[in-house]
Amino acid sequence: MGKIILVTGPARSGKSEWAETLAMESGKAVVYVATATDNTDDQEWHQRILEHQQRRPQDWVTLSVPIELSATLADAKPYTCLLVDSLGTWVANLLEEDESSWENIVVELLETVELVAADVLFVAEEVGWGVVPAYPLGRMFRDRLGSLVRQLAALSETVYLVTGGHVLNLSVLGSPLPTKEDTGVFRSQDS
C-alpha cells in the first residue's frame, strides 16, 4: 500500500501548491488527477484551471477524472504519486446522486484508498467554517465533503491544514477524534 496524504484548507490558501511540492518531493512519477472540467464560457473558472496547469512540471501526466476516482486509484502503479485535486470539485460533480448512491460511492472510494498501490495526495477544501448555506444543495455539498474529508483523514498517514499561506501538520499538532469503534458509541459529526 502507498502513502495517503490529505492536504486541506480554505480557498486560495496554498493547499494545491503544498500538495504539488509534496508530489515533487516524492521522487515518484507524478500523475495529476484533475477532477474539474474546463468551461471556457466561465472565464474565472478557466483562469483558475490555467493557473494550476501552468504550475505543473512538463513531465507530470494529467488525467481528467471528474467522476471515476475509485477506478483511477485502483489502476495506479506503485511507482507513481497521484495528486488528486480536488475532492470538493469531485463531490460537486456527484451532487445529483441520491443519498444511497452517494454512500456506496464513498464506501467504494474508501475501500480503494485502503488498497491503493501508489502514493496518493488528496487536496480538499475546508467547508462549513462560516454561515450555514441557505439552500439544501449547499448544505448537502458541505455535509458530504466534510464527512468525506474526515473519513479520508482517518486513513491518511499525514494530514496537513494550509491556511493563510502557512502549513500545519495536523498529524503532529493534533489528535484524531475517537471513532465510534474506539468509543463504542456513535457520535454525530456536529456533536
mmCIF file of C-alpha atoms in Angstrom:
data_model
loop_
_atom_site.group_PDB
_atom_site.id
_atom_site.type_symbol
_atom_site.label_atom_id
_atom_site.label_comp_id
_atom_site.label_asym_id
_atom_site.label_seq_id
_atom_site.Cartn_x
_atom_site.Cartn_y
_atom_site.Cartn_z
ATOM 1 C CA MET A 1 0.000 0.000 0.000
ATOM 2 C CA GLY A 2 1.173 3.509 -0.803
ATOM 3 C CA LYS A 3 1.233 6.550 1.450
ATOM 4 C CA ILE A 4 -2.004 8.509 1.765
ATOM 5 C CA ILE A 5 -1.672 12.223 2.489
ATOM 6 C CA LEU A 6 -4.517 14.713 2.871
ATOM 7 C CA VAL A 7 -3.970 18.432 2.295
ATOM 8 C CA THR A 8 -6.933 20.558 3.313
ATOM 9 C CA GLY A 9 -7.635 24.240 3.666
ATOM 10 C CA PRO A 10 -9.768 27.166 2.544
ATOM 11 C CA ALA A 11 -9.896 28.674 -0.939
ATOM 12 C CA ARG A 12 -6.697 30.338 -2.195
ATOM 13 C CA SER A 13 -4.762 29.225 0.899
ATOM 14 C CA GLY A 14 -1.953 27.469 -0.963
ATOM 15 C CA LYS A 15 -3.144 23.894 -0.410
ATOM 16 C CA SER A 16 -2.691 22.864 -4.055
ATOM 17 C CA GLU A 17 0.775 24.396 -4.142
ATOM 18 C CA TRP A 18 1.745 22.499 -0.976
ATOM 19 C CA ALA A 19 0.413 19.235 -2.440
ATOM 20 C CA GLU A 20 2.386 19.919 -5.628
ATOM 21 C CA THR A 21 5.534 20.438 -3.527
ATOM 22 C CA LEU A 22 4.954 17.137 -1.742
ATOM 23 C CA ALA A 23 4.384 15.379 -5.068
ATOM 24 C CA MET A 24 7.660 16.746 -6.447
ATOM 25 C CA GLU A 25 9.478 15.622 -3.289
ATOM 26 C CA SER A 26 8.041 12.094 -3.524
ATOM 27 C CA GLY A 27 10.675 11.055 -6.057
ATOM 28 C CA LYS A 28 7.988 9.177 -7.978
ATOM 29 C CA ALA A 29 6.383 9.730 -11.363
ATOM 30 C CA VAL A 30 3.538 12.179 -10.680
ATOM 31 C CA VAL A 31 0.057 11.708 -12.090
ATOM 32 C CA TYR A 32 -2.093 14.788 -11.612
ATOM 33 C CA VAL A 33 -5.730 13.698 -11.245
ATOM 34 C CA ALA A 34 -7.842 16.721 -12.187
ATOM 35 C CA THR A 35 -11.438 16.438 -11.031
ATOM 36 C CA ALA A 36 -12.501 19.708 -12.661
ATOM 37 C CA THR A 37 -13.636 20.063 -16.220
ATOM 38 C CA ASP A 38 -12.798 23.241 -18.084
ATOM 39 C CA ASN A 39 -15.566 25.584 -19.119
ATOM 40 C CA THR A 40 -14.343 28.317 -21.438
ATOM 41 C CA ASP A 41 -17.715 30.092 -21.035
ATOM 42 C CA ASP A 42 -16.755 30.710 -17.392
ATOM 43 C CA GLN A 43 -13.605 32.806 -17.724
ATOM 44 C CA GLU A 44 -12.852 32.915 -13.993
ATOM 45 C CA TRP A 45 -13.006 29.108 -13.740
ATOM 46 C CA HIS A 46 -10.998 28.723 -16.924
ATOM 47 C CA GLN A 47 -8.319 31.052 -15.497
ATOM 48 C CA ARG A 48 -8.095 29.002 -12.276
ATOM 49 C CA ILE A 49 -7.540 25.829 -14.283
ATOM 50 C CA LEU A 50 -4.879 27.538 -16.401
ATOM 51 C CA GLU A 51 -3.034 28.678 -13.260
ATOM 52 C CA HIS A 52 -2.927 25.092 -11.996
ATOM 53 C CA GLN A 53 -1.779 23.784 -15.382
ATOM 54 C CA GLN A 54 0.998 26.356 -15.670
ATOM 55 C CA ARG A 55 2.461 25.408 -12.274
ATOM 56 C CA ARG A 56 2.785 21.721 -13.158
ATOM 57 C CA PRO A 57 6.109 20.359 -14.384
ATOM 58 C CA GLN A 58 6.070 19.188 -18.009
ATOM 59 C CA ASP A 59 6.871 15.584 -17.070
ATOM 60 C CA TRP A 60 3.709 15.153 -14.987
ATOM 61 C CA VAL A 61 0.910 13.147 -16.559
ATOM 62 C CA THR A 62 -2.525 14.737 -16.224
ATOM 63 C CA LEU A 63 -5.728 12.709 -16.116
ATOM 64 C CA SER A 64 -9.165 14.283 -16.270
ATOM 65 C CA VAL A 65 -11.267 12.343 -13.753
ATOM 66 C CA PRO A 66 -14.482 14.189 -12.912
ATOM 67 C CA ILE A 67 -16.314 11.055 -11.688
ATOM 68 C CA GLU A 68 -14.410 7.721 -11.766
ATOM 69 C CA LEU A 69 -11.940 8.428 -8.955
ATOM 70 C CA SER A 70 -12.038 4.934 -7.413
ATOM 71 C CA ALA A 71 -11.217 3.247 -10.719
ATOM 72 C CA THR A 72 -8.328 5.653 -11.317
ATOM 73 C CA LEU A 73 -6.867 4.932 -7.880
ATOM 74 C CA ALA A 74 -7.309 1.185 -8.320
ATOM 75 C CA ASP A 75 -5.335 1.298 -11.597
ATOM 76 C CA ALA A 76 -2.443 3.308 -10.129
ATOM 77 C CA LYS A 77 1.026 1.789 -10.278
ATOM 78 C CA PRO A 78 3.225 1.544 -7.135
ATOM 79 C CA TYR A 79 5.956 3.719 -8.660
ATOM 80 C CA THR A 80 3.572 6.673 -9.044
ATOM 81 C CA CYS A 81 2.356 9.507 -6.860
ATOM 82 C CA LEU A 82 -1.197 10.574 -7.645
ATOM 83 C CA LEU A 83 -2.179 14.137 -6.788
ATOM 84 C CA VAL A 84 -5.983 14.370 -6.656
ATOM 85 C CA ASP A 85 -7.061 17.999 -6.943
ATOM 86 C CA SER A 86 -9.692 18.410 -5.664
ATOM 87 C CA LEU A 87 -12.160 16.447 -3.600
ATOM 88 C CA GLY A 88 -14.543 19.399 -3.401
ATOM 89 C CA THR A 89 -14.901 19.507 -7.159
ATOM 90 C CA TRP A 90 -15.323 15.725 -7.268
ATOM 91 C CA VAL A 91 -18.102 15.903 -4.648
ATOM 92 C CA ALA A 92 -19.761 18.741 -6.593
ATOM 93 C CA ASN A 93 -19.659 16.597 -9.744
ATOM 94 C CA LEU A 94 -21.674 13.927 -7.902
ATOM 95 C CA LEU A 95 -24.283 16.083 -6.142
ATOM 96 C CA GLU A 96 -27.070 14.659 -8.305
ATOM 97 C CA GLU A 97 -26.541 11.227 -6.738
ATOM 98 C CA ASP A 98 -29.168 10.279 -4.157
ATOM 99 C CA GLU A 99 -28.019 9.585 -0.612
ATOM 100 C CA SER A 100 -27.869 5.804 -1.023
ATOM 101 C CA SER A 101 -25.821 6.027 -4.231
ATOM 102 C CA TRP A 102 -23.528 8.608 -2.654
ATOM 103 C CA GLU A 103 -22.897 6.370 0.351
ATOM 104 C CA ASN A 104 -21.995 3.483 -1.985
ATOM 105 C CA ILE A 105 -19.602 5.733 -3.935
ATOM 106 C CA VAL A 106 -17.899 6.816 -0.707
ATOM 107 C CA VAL A 107 -17.584 3.236 0.572
ATOM 108 C CA GLU A 108 -16.037 2.191 -2.752
ATOM 109 C CA LEU A 109 -13.602 5.119 -2.640
ATOM 110 C CA LEU A 110 -12.519 4.452 0.949
ATOM 111 C CA GLU A 111 -12.062 0.728 0.303
ATOM 112 C CA THR A 112 -9.986 1.543 -2.775
ATOM 113 C CA VAL A 113 -7.860 4.030 -0.826
ATOM 114 C CA GLU A 114 -7.039 1.352 1.719
ATOM 115 C CA LEU A 115 -5.669 -0.885 -1.043
ATOM 116 C CA VAL A 116 -4.120 1.604 -3.483
ATOM 117 C CA ALA A 117 -0.574 0.716 -4.517
ATOM 118 C CA ALA A 118 0.558 4.269 -5.323
ATOM 119 C CA ASP A 119 1.171 7.199 -3.028
ATOM 120 C CA VAL A 120 -1.868 9.483 -3.122
ATOM 121 C CA LEU A 121 -2.089 13.153 -2.195
ATOM 122 C CA PHE A 122 -5.651 14.383 -1.806
ATOM 123 C CA VAL A 123 -6.427 18.103 -1.917
ATOM 124 C CA ALA A 124 -9.678 19.049 -0.186
ATOM 125 C CA GLU A 125 -11.436 22.294 0.514
ATOM 126 C CA GLU A 126 -12.495 23.062 4.074
ATOM 127 C CA VAL A 127 -16.165 23.911 4.233
ATOM 128 C CA GLY A 128 -18.556 24.799 6.996
ATOM 129 C CA TRP A 129 -16.379 27.274 8.900
ATOM 130 C CA GLY A 130 -18.889 30.043 8.412
ATOM 131 C CA VAL A 131 -22.533 30.584 7.642
ATOM 132 C CA VAL A 132 -24.744 27.541 7.113
ATOM 133 C CA PRO A 133 -25.726 27.560 3.418
ATOM 134 C CA ALA A 134 -29.241 28.876 2.872
ATOM 135 C CA TYR A 135 -30.071 26.270 0.224
ATOM 136 C CA PRO A 136 -30.422 22.489 0.586
ATOM 137 C CA LEU A 137 -27.906 21.759 -2.201
ATOM 138 C CA GLY A 138 -25.287 23.931 -0.483
ATOM 139 C CA ARG A 139 -25.869 22.153 2.832
ATOM 140 C CA MET A 140 -25.668 18.760 1.142
ATOM 141 C CA PHE A 141 -22.349 19.706 -0.507
ATOM 142 C CA ARG A 142 -20.924 20.969 2.788
ATOM 143 C CA ASP A 143 -22.016 17.882 4.693
ATOM 144 C CA ARG A 144 -20.841 15.390 2.067
ATOM 145 C CA LEU A 145 -17.442 16.995 1.650
ATOM 146 C CA GLY A 146 -16.919 17.500 5.383
ATOM 147 C CA SER A 147 -17.761 13.872 6.113
ATOM 148 C CA LEU A 148 -15.550 12.583 3.271
ATOM 149 C CA VAL A 149 -12.585 14.669 4.413
ATOM 150 C CA ARG A 150 -12.948 13.348 7.950
ATOM 151 C CA GLN A 151 -13.097 9.734 6.744
ATOM 152 C CA LEU A 152 -10.090 10.176 4.446
ATOM 153 C CA ALA A 153 -8.142 11.842 7.245
ATOM 154 C CA ALA A 154 -8.636 8.699 9.336
ATOM 155 C CA LEU A 155 -6.934 6.676 6.564
ATOM 156 C CA SER A 156 -4.156 9.177 5.932
ATOM 157 C CA GLU A 157 -0.592 8.856 7.129
ATOM 158 C CA THR A 158 -0.331 12.648 7.302
ATOM 159 C CA VAL A 159 -2.941 15.401 7.313
ATOM 160 C CA TYR A 160 -1.958 18.989 6.557
ATOM 161 C CA LEU A 161 -4.004 22.141 7.019
ATOM 162 C CA VAL A 162 -2.905 25.004 4.795
ATOM 163 C CA THR A 163 -4.307 28.381 5.699
ATOM 164 C CA GLY A 164 -3.082 31.920 5.253
ATOM 165 C CA GLY A 165 -0.112 30.619 3.271
ATOM 166 C CA HIS A 166 1.113 28.523 6.221
ATOM 167 C CA VAL A 167 1.264 24.750 6.511
ATOM 168 C CA LEU A 168 0.268 22.967 9.702
ATOM 169 C CA ASN A 169 0.932 19.249 10.082
ATOM 170 C CA LEU A 170 -2.205 18.192 11.955
ATOM 171 C CA SER A 171 -0.852 14.668 12.382
ATOM 172 C CA VAL A 172 1.876 16.105 14.640
ATOM 173 C CA LEU A 173 -0.002 19.004 16.225
ATOM 174 C CA GLY A 174 -3.344 17.364 16.830
ATOM 175 C CA SER A 175 -5.050 14.143 17.810
ATOM 176 C CA PRO A 176 -7.697 12.381 15.764
ATOM 177 C CA LEU A 177 -11.171 12.189 17.246
ATOM 178 C CA PRO A 178 -12.087 8.754 18.566
ATOM 179 C CA THR A 179 -14.109 6.707 16.107
ATOM 180 C CA LYS A 180 -17.365 5.011 17.016
ATOM 181 C CA GLU A 181 -15.367 1.764 17.151
ATOM 182 C CA ASP A 182 -12.995 3.335 19.707
ATOM 183 C CA THR A 183 -15.765 4.566 21.962
ATOM 184 C CA GLY A 184 -18.474 2.006 21.289
ATOM 185 C CA VAL A 185 -20.846 4.927 20.852
ATOM 186 C CA PHE A 186 -21.868 6.621 17.637
ATOM 187 C CA ARG A 187 -21.386 10.376 17.730
ATOM 188 C CA SER A 188 -22.679 12.684 15.050
ATOM 189 C CA GLN A 189 -20.107 14.888 13.365
ATOM 190 C CA ASP A 190 -21.705 18.027 14.738
ATOM 191 C CA SER A 191 -21.703 16.986 18.407
#
